[in-house]
């Protein structure tokens, strides 16, 4: 199990809840726009938000944002260790910085001292796109791991252990291999992500395969689904990945058949209605929505509740593995909601 690292009021690693991370894509100098996006991210369920910080003016622009949000804020800094020190001083909760980029161990020590003084952890974030020259030519997963471990060693040399690591790649197999290999060597919390995952369904699927595979292995402490576009979508996708990997069970899981000619009702419309009606449920419930009696009763018996298409415009409702009543389509949603409510009171 990974060790615990505390970021503001959030503990990650060590079996704590896996945190969802995202990143603003507003102009960091535009404090109002960034504040609005951070607020939207927090409402959507983001646990940790990262901001790209590339100049002293940008660090200063972030100052009014600090303490405005419950979720920890992370300064993403590429090369300038002085900006990283400034970010600690103004109150950022974590920085993402690779100490090997500094090139001078005395300066690494200055950064480490600032992080220690302000209780700020460091995420080492290695990507295939920005690997150091010395690792070019190695198998990519091995190169990612070696690079990350080099940065880790630099921090450990100065007695710094509040470390989180990521080894991202836009190639799913590479990132899976890199994280698996890294997890065997370190007990620092790992931040999972497929970098430059892409947009829309392709990006979500790519992230789901990469992040989901690792979560199913028991690897990973925070996740980010990197999608082109509005970062709110990243939070929604991350939440679904956590649910479908079996990490977050507190929701209404709807399974439904793909339908075929045997289905005699608008199953997709019913699933959409049920999805909307159950989206705020925070207890584990499994609901099967099936087109007909071929696979319907079996699947419905396996779920807490089921809906199975019948004849004459009616559907059968299942509860606890048994058919309990037959209703019109229009009665399904209120009936299922009533049953779920009853179950949550038990
Ligand atoms: Fe077709 Fe019935 Fe199977 Fe749905 S459950 S796919 S309607 S056979």
Tab-separated table of C-alpha atoms and ligand atoms in Angstrom:
chain	number	residue	atom	x	y	z
A	1	UNK	CA	0.000	0.000	0.000
A	2	UNK	CA	1.215	3.514	-0.751
A	3	UNK	CA	2.177	5.931	1.999
A	4	UNK	CA	-0.094	8.819	2.923
A	5	UNK	CA	0.676	12.316	1.665
A	6	UNK	CA	-1.365	15.209	3.002
A	7	UNK	CA	-2.349	17.996	0.620
A	8	UNK	CA	-4.114	20.746	2.560
A	9	UNK	CA	-7.075	18.956	4.172
A	10	UNK	CA	-6.938	15.968	1.834
A	11	UNK	CA	-5.003	12.787	2.551
A	12	UNK	CA	-4.055	10.752	-0.488
A	13	UNK	CA	-2.495	7.301	-0.617
A	14	UNK	CA	-2.566	4.665	2.097
A	15	UNK	CA	-6.006	3.403	1.119
A	16	UNK	CA	-7.677	6.796	1.309
A	17	UNK	CA	-10.426	7.546	-1.211
A	18	UNK	CA	-8.977	7.948	-4.694
A	19	UNK	CA	-9.014	11.658	-5.477
A	20	UNK	CA	-10.176	13.165	-8.761
A	21	UNK	CA	-7.892	15.799	-10.184
A	22	UNK	CA	-8.318	18.255	-13.025
A	23	UNK	CA	-6.594	21.326	-14.391
A	24	UNK	CA	-7.795	24.793	-15.328
A	25	UNK	CA	-7.375	25.919	-18.923
A	26	UNK	CA	-8.195	29.590	-18.410
A	27	UNK	CA	-5.487	32.264	-18.665
A	28	UNK	CA	-3.825	32.128	-15.233
A	29	UNK	CA	-3.493	35.948	-15.344
A	30	UNK	CA	-7.281	36.185	-15.626
A	31	UNK	CA	-8.039	35.589	-11.967
A	32	UNK	CA	-11.810	35.968	-12.328
A	33	UNK	CA	-12.064	33.441	-15.166
A	34	UNK	CA	-9.836	30.995	-13.285
A	35	UNK	CA	-11.853	31.454	-10.083
A	36	UNK	CA	-15.060	30.747	-12.004
A	37	UNK	CA	-13.602	27.591	-13.521
A	38	UNK	CA	-12.246	26.392	-10.180
A	39	UNK	CA	-15.680	26.920	-8.636
A	40	UNK	CA	-17.307	24.906	-11.432
A	41	UNK	CA	-14.719	22.135	-10.995
A	42	UNK	CA	-15.310	21.988	-7.259
A	43	UNK	CA	-19.088	21.779	-7.738
A	44	UNK	CA	-18.587	19.001	-10.316
A	45	UNK	CA	-16.683	16.923	-7.753
A	46	UNK	CA	-13.058	17.752	-8.430
A	47	UNK	CA	-10.873	17.021	-5.377
A	48	UNK	CA	-7.599	18.639	-6.488
A	49	UNK	CA	-7.169	21.380	-9.110
A	50	UNK	CA	-3.951	22.261	-10.896
A	51	UNK	CA	-3.083	25.589	-12.472
A	52	UNK	CA	-0.255	26.195	-14.950
A	53	UNK	CA	2.029	28.906	-13.565
A	54	UNK	CA	4.729	30.225	-15.883
A	55	UNK	CA	5.766	33.671	-14.579
A	56	UNK	CA	5.963	35.747	-11.406
A	57	UNK	CA	2.895	37.683	-12.553
A	58	UNK	CA	0.975	34.427	-12.858
A	59	UNK	CA	1.994	33.352	-9.353
A	60	UNK	CA	0.791	36.727	-8.043
A	61	UNK	CA	-2.468	36.425	-10.003
A	62	UNK	CA	-3.163	33.172	-8.132
A	63	UNK	CA	-2.836	34.744	-4.689
A	64	UNK	CA	-6.522	35.766	-4.403
A	65	UNK	CA	-7.524	32.200	-5.296
A	66	UNK	CA	-5.684	30.625	-2.379
A	67	UNK	CA	-8.009	29.893	0.554
A	68	UNK	CA	-11.042	30.636	-1.610
A	69	UNK	CA	-11.585	26.944	-2.269
A	70	UNK	CA	-11.813	23.877	-0.069
A	71	UNK	CA	-10.078	21.753	-2.680
A	72	UNK	CA	-6.278	21.875	-2.706
A	73	UNK	CA	-4.686	23.969	-5.462
A	74	UNK	CA	-1.546	22.792	-7.233
A	75	UNK	CA	0.933	25.022	-9.061
A	76	UNK	CA	2.236	23.370	-12.223
A	77	UNK	CA	5.729	24.727	-12.878
A	78	UNK	CA	8.062	23.490	-15.564
A	79	UNK	CA	11.589	24.845	-15.171
A	80	UNK	CA	11.938	27.855	-12.836
A	81	UNK	CA	12.526	26.698	-9.277
A	82	UNK	CA	12.137	30.301	-8.039
A	83	UNK	CA	8.527	30.238	-9.203
A	84	UNK	CA	8.075	26.982	-7.306
A	85	UNK	CA	9.449	28.615	-4.157
A	86	UNK	CA	7.123	31.599	-4.686
A	87	UNK	CA	4.183	29.243	-5.151
A	88	UNK	CA	4.947	27.669	-1.749
A	89	UNK	CA	5.208	31.094	-0.152
A	90	UNK	CA	1.874	32.397	-1.438
A	91	UNK	CA	0.078	29.297	-0.168
A	92	UNK	CA	-0.280	26.778	-2.982
A	93	UNK	CA	-1.042	23.385	-1.450
A	94	UNK	CA	1.162	21.300	-3.748
A	95	UNK	CA	3.517	21.908	-6.603
A	96	UNK	CA	4.131	19.818	-9.658
A	97	UNK	CA	7.796	20.182	-10.489
A	98	UNK	CA	10.579	17.893	-11.587
A	99	UNK	CA	13.652	18.751	-9.484
A	100	UNK	CA	16.019	17.260	-12.059
A	101	UNK	CA	15.082	20.180	-14.325
A	102	UNK	CA	16.888	22.614	-12.004
A	103	UNK	CA	20.382	21.334	-12.807
A	104	UNK	CA	21.955	22.599	-9.551
A	105	UNK	CA	21.596	20.666	-6.301
A	106	UNK	CA	21.966	23.794	-4.142
A	107	UNK	CA	18.856	25.157	-5.808
A	108	UNK	CA	17.054	21.851	-5.311
A	109	UNK	CA	17.798	22.259	-1.603
A	110	UNK	CA	16.318	25.783	-1.623
A	111	UNK	CA	13.148	24.372	-3.165
A	112	UNK	CA	13.008	21.466	-0.718
A	113	UNK	CA	13.492	23.827	2.235
A	114	UNK	CA	10.610	26.007	1.010
A	115	UNK	CA	8.342	22.977	0.593
A	116	UNK	CA	9.247	21.689	4.049
A	117	UNK	CA	8.708	25.114	5.648
A	118	UNK	CA	5.250	25.462	4.121
A	119	UNK	CA	4.173	21.805	4.262
A	120	UNK	CA	3.892	21.580	0.489
A	121	UNK	CA	4.223	18.177	-1.243
A	122	UNK	CA	5.801	17.849	-4.674
A	123	UNK	CA	4.414	15.823	-7.542
A	124	UNK	CA	7.067	14.557	-9.870
A	125	UNK	CA	5.362	14.382	-13.234
A	126	UNK	CA	7.223	12.570	-15.981
A	127	UNK	CA	5.750	12.416	-19.481
A	128	UNK	CA	7.067	10.614	-22.556
A	129	UNK	CA	6.894	13.948	-24.398
A	130	UNK	CA	9.399	15.645	-22.091
A	131	UNK	CA	11.831	12.863	-21.197
A	132	UNK	CA	15.468	13.813	-20.678
A	133	UNK	CA	17.868	12.976	-23.503
A	134	UNK	CA	19.685	10.347	-21.437
A	135	UNK	CA	16.591	8.098	-21.541
A	136	UNK	CA	15.938	8.301	-25.248
A	137	UNK	CA	16.445	4.878	-26.819
A	138	UNK	CA	15.258	2.919	-23.794
A	139	UNK	CA	11.894	1.130	-23.899
A	140	UNK	CA	9.490	4.016	-23.152
A	141	UNK	CA	7.983	2.527	-19.965
A	142	UNK	CA	11.444	1.887	-18.553
A	143	UNK	CA	12.551	5.392	-19.522
A	144	UNK	CA	9.564	6.907	-17.686
A	145	UNK	CA	10.305	4.928	-14.548
A	146	UNK	CA	14.025	5.649	-14.568
A	147	UNK	CA	13.433	9.359	-15.062
A	148	UNK	CA	10.877	9.490	-12.228
A	149	UNK	CA	13.214	7.621	-9.877
A	150	UNK	CA	16.035	10.034	-10.671
A	151	UNK	CA	13.853	12.980	-9.627
A	152	UNK	CA	12.739	11.090	-6.509
A	153	UNK	CA	16.356	10.392	-5.522
A	154	UNK	CA	17.170	14.098	-5.752
A	155	UNK	CA	14.401	14.983	-3.304
A	156	UNK	CA	15.217	12.102	-0.963
A	157	UNK	CA	18.838	13.233	-0.884
A	158	UNK	CA	17.614	16.340	0.943
A	159	UNK	CA	15.333	14.395	3.263
A	160	UNK	CA	12.122	15.197	1.387
A	161	UNK	CA	9.514	12.450	1.202
A	162	UNK	CA	6.165	14.216	0.637
A	163	UNK	CA	6.225	13.004	-2.924
A	164	UNK	CA	3.562	11.992	-5.420
A	165	UNK	CA	4.610	10.541	-8.781
A	166	UNK	CA	3.113	10.292	-12.242
A	167	UNK	CA	4.587	8.563	-15.306
A	168	UNK	CA	2.202	9.495	-18.075
A	169	UNK	CA	2.201	8.655	-21.734
A	170	UNK	CA	-0.319	9.162	-24.499
A	171	UNK	CA	0.307	5.509	-25.362
A	172	UNK	CA	-1.934	3.476	-23.075
A	173	UNK	CA	0.179	0.313	-22.940
A	174	UNK	CA	3.296	2.354	-22.158
A	175	UNK	CA	1.698	4.152	-19.238
A	176	UNK	CA	0.234	0.919	-17.847
A	177	UNK	CA	3.631	-0.783	-17.995
A	178	UNK	CA	5.390	2.229	-16.478
A	179	UNK	CA	3.011	2.537	-13.527
A	180	UNK	CA	3.017	-1.214	-12.863
A	181	UNK	CA	6.777	-1.286	-12.830
A	182	UNK	CA	7.037	1.863	-10.694
A	183	UNK	CA	4.497	0.550	-8.164
A	184	UNK	CA	6.824	-2.385	-7.492
A	185	UNK	CA	9.662	-0.052	-6.525
A	186	UNK	CA	8.158	2.849	-4.564
A	187	UNK	CA	5.444	3.354	-1.986
A	188	UNK	CA	4.780	6.981	-2.831
A	189	UNK	CA	1.220	7.762	-3.943
A	190	UNK	CA	0.793	7.526	-7.699
A	191	UNK	CA	-1.191	10.010	-9.747
A	192	UNK	CA	-2.647	8.180	-12.764
A	193	UNK	CA	-3.286	9.599	-16.176
A	194	UNK	CA	-3.016	9.039	-19.903
A	195	UNK	CA	-1.480	12.282	-21.039
A	196	UNK	CA	-2.897	14.087	-24.057
A	197	UNK	CA	-5.651	11.527	-24.042
A	198	UNK	CA	-7.530	13.330	-26.795
A	199	UNK	CA	-11.068	14.590	-27.071
A	200	UNK	CA	-14.547	13.247	-26.532
A	201	UNK	CA	-15.261	9.500	-26.630
A	202	UNK	CA	-11.805	8.538	-27.929
A	203	UNK	CA	-10.101	10.402	-25.096
A	204	UNK	CA	-12.423	8.972	-22.486
A	205	UNK	CA	-11.970	5.399	-23.739
A	206	UNK	CA	-8.187	5.793	-23.858
A	207	UNK	CA	-8.147	7.095	-20.292
A	208	UNK	CA	-10.610	4.472	-19.119
A	209	UNK	CA	-8.447	1.637	-20.462
A	210	UNK	CA	-5.236	3.047	-18.974
A	211	UNK	CA	-6.490	4.343	-15.635
A	212	UNK	CA	-9.084	1.591	-15.238
A	213	UNK	CA	-6.562	-1.211	-15.808
A	214	UNK	CA	-4.299	0.171	-13.110
A	215	UNK	CA	-7.133	0.781	-10.657
A	216	UNK	CA	-8.229	-2.842	-11.137
A	217	UNK	CA	-4.655	-3.832	-10.230
A	218	UNK	CA	-4.959	-1.818	-7.013
A	219	UNK	CA	-2.552	0.834	-8.325
A	220	UNK	CA	-3.265	4.560	-8.112
A	221	UNK	CA	-4.165	7.192	-5.534
A	222	UNK	CA	-5.301	10.142	-7.631
A	223	UNK	CA	-6.550	10.257	-11.226
A	224	UNK	CA	-6.840	12.768	-14.011
A	225	UNK	CA	-8.615	12.187	-17.299
A	226	UNK	CA	-6.810	14.628	-19.629
A	227	UNK	CA	-9.356	15.695	-22.238
A	228	UNK	CA	-9.223	18.474	-24.807
A	229	UNK	CA	-11.980	20.938	-23.965
A	230	UNK	CA	-13.898	21.883	-20.848
A	231	UNK	CA	-12.205	20.321	-17.777
A	232	UNK	CA	-15.599	19.716	-16.189
A	233	UNK	CA	-15.861	16.757	-18.593
A	234	UNK	CA	-12.663	15.351	-17.068
A	235	UNK	CA	-14.273	15.200	-13.641
A	236	UNK	CA	-17.391	13.467	-14.958
A	237	UNK	CA	-15.278	10.927	-16.877
A	238	UNK	CA	-13.020	10.295	-13.859
A	239	UNK	CA	-16.041	9.659	-11.683
A	240	UNK	CA	-17.381	7.089	-14.162
A	241	UNK	CA	-14.000	5.362	-14.361
A	242	UNK	CA	-13.855	5.106	-10.569
A	243	UNK	CA	-17.363	3.664	-10.536
A	244	UNK	CA	-16.828	1.149	-13.315
A	245	UNK	CA	-13.508	0.029	-11.813
A	246	UNK	CA	-15.417	-0.888	-8.674
A	247	UNK	CA	-13.660	1.793	-6.592
A	248	UNK	CA	-16.716	3.975	-6.013
A	249	UNK	CA	-19.734	1.796	-5.289
A	250	UNK	CA	-22.018	4.506	-3.948
A	251	UNK	CA	-24.176	5.136	-6.967
A	252	UNK	CA	-27.005	3.592	-8.967
A	253	UNK	CA	-25.430	1.256	-11.515
A	254	UNK	CA	-27.739	0.768	-14.469
A	255	UNK	CA	-27.090	-2.191	-16.738
A	256	UNK	CA	-29.211	-2.508	-19.861
A	257	UNK	CA	-29.359	-4.842	-22.817
A	258	UNK	CA	-28.375	-3.637	-26.298
A	259	UNK	CA	-31.906	-4.502	-27.535
A	260	UNK	CA	-32.809	-6.519	-30.616
A	261	UNK	CA	-35.993	-7.148	-32.535
A	262	UNK	CA	-37.465	-8.928	-29.494
A	263	UNK	CA	-37.578	-5.656	-27.556
A	264	UNK	CA	-41.041	-4.112	-27.939
A	265	UNK	CA	-40.591	-0.864	-26.054
A	266	UNK	CA	-38.306	2.192	-26.175
A	267	UNK	CA	-35.689	0.819	-23.804
A	268	UNK	CA	-33.150	3.564	-24.510
A	269	UNK	CA	-35.661	6.280	-23.585
A	270	UNK	CA	-36.450	4.460	-20.348
A	271	UNK	CA	-32.750	4.062	-19.513
A	272	UNK	CA	-32.239	7.805	-20.105
A	273	UNK	CA	-35.146	8.614	-17.805
A	274	UNK	CA	-33.863	6.273	-15.100
A	275	UNK	CA	-30.340	7.635	-15.453
A	276	UNK	CA	-31.557	11.197	-14.913
A	277	UNK	CA	-33.846	10.187	-12.047
A	278	UNK	CA	-31.115	8.259	-10.178
A	279	UNK	CA	-28.084	10.488	-10.827
A	280	UNK	CA	-27.943	11.812	-7.243
A	281	UNK	CA	-28.253	8.442	-5.514
A	282	UNK	CA	-25.284	7.905	-3.227
A	283	UNK	CA	-25.935	4.346	-2.076
A	284	UNK	CA	-24.953	1.173	-3.946
A	285	UNK	CA	-27.885	0.026	-6.097
A	286	UNK	CA	-27.839	-2.162	-9.205
A	287	UNK	CA	-30.672	-1.801	-11.667
A	288	UNK	CA	-31.101	-3.993	-14.776
A	289	UNK	CA	-33.198	-2.718	-17.665
A	290	UNK	CA	-33.851	-5.501	-20.150
A	291	UNK	CA	-35.717	-5.746	-23.406
A	292	UNK	CA	-37.440	-9.116	-23.110
A	293	UNK	CA	-37.724	-12.393	-21.239
A	294	UNK	CA	-34.795	-14.082	-23.049
A	295	UNK	CA	-32.045	-12.678	-20.826
A	296	UNK	CA	-34.198	-10.293	-18.828
A	297	UNK	CA	-35.226	-12.327	-15.789
A	298	UNK	CA	-31.711	-13.724	-15.295
A	299	UNK	CA	-30.060	-10.314	-15.377
A	300	UNK	CA	-32.834	-8.739	-13.316
A	301	UNK	CA	-32.447	-11.431	-10.665
A	302	UNK	CA	-28.777	-10.554	-10.401
A	303	UNK	CA	-29.582	-6.921	-9.686
A	304	UNK	CA	-31.313	-5.208	-6.762
A	305	UNK	CA	-34.101	-4.172	-9.118
A	306	UNK	CA	-34.991	-5.019	-12.675
A	307	UNK	CA	-37.268	-3.967	-15.483
A	308	UNK	CA	-38.078	-6.597	-18.095
A	309	UNK	CA	-40.096	-5.917	-21.235
A	310	UNK	CA	-43.217	-8.002	-21.710
A	311	UNK	CA	-46.221	-7.866	-23.985
A	312	UNK	CA	-49.153	-5.493	-24.339
A	313	UNK	CA	-47.211	-2.365	-23.409
A	314	UNK	CA	-46.367	-3.687	-19.947
A	315	UNK	CA	-43.066	-4.411	-18.210
A	316	UNK	CA	-42.290	-6.643	-15.253
A	317	UNK	CA	-40.579	-5.115	-12.232
A	318	UNK	CA	-38.152	-7.329	-10.334
A	319	UNK	CA	-36.943	-6.801	-6.780
A	320	UNK	CA	-34.685	-9.045	-4.743
A	321	UNK	CA	-34.507	-11.553	-7.585
A	322	UNK	CA	-38.277	-11.987	-8.031
A	323	UNK	CA	-40.883	-10.513	-10.352
A	324	UNK	CA	-43.018	-8.413	-8.039
A	325	UNK	CA	-45.420	-6.607	-10.337
A	326	UNK	CA	-46.353	-5.699	-13.868
A	327	UNK	CA	-46.774	-2.018	-14.719
A	328	UNK	CA	-47.245	0.338	-17.658
A	329	UNK	CA	-44.069	1.962	-19.022
A	330	UNK	CA	-45.126	5.329	-17.590
A	331	UNK	CA	-45.117	3.895	-14.057
A	332	UNK	CA	-41.613	2.438	-14.150
A	333	UNK	CA	-39.563	5.442	-13.013
A	334	UNK	CA	-41.686	6.390	-9.961
A	335	UNK	CA	-41.982	2.708	-9.010
A	336	UNK	CA	-38.226	2.111	-9.179
A	337	UNK	CA	-37.487	5.327	-7.259
A	338	UNK	CA	-39.949	4.284	-4.560
A	339	UNK	CA	-38.278	0.883	-4.248
A	340	UNK	CA	-34.787	2.389	-4.087
A	341	UNK	CA	-35.922	4.784	-1.384
A	342	UNK	CA	-37.385	1.909	0.604
A	343	UNK	CA	-34.151	-0.051	0.247
A	344	UNK	CA	-32.031	2.879	1.444
A	345	UNK	CA	-34.102	3.042	4.654
A	346	UNK	CA	-33.411	-0.602	5.542
B	1	LIG	FE1	-32.776	-8.852	-27.321
B	1	LIG	FE2	-34.119	-9.603	-25.170
B	1	LIG	FE3	-31.456	-9.936	-25.229
B	1	LIG	FE4	-32.486	-7.501	-25.025
B	1	LIG	S1	-32.684	-9.164	-23.514
B	1	LIG	S2	-30.880	-8.121	-26.419
B	1	LIG	S3	-34.327	-7.675	-26.237
B	1	LIG	S4	-32.949	-10.937	-26.509
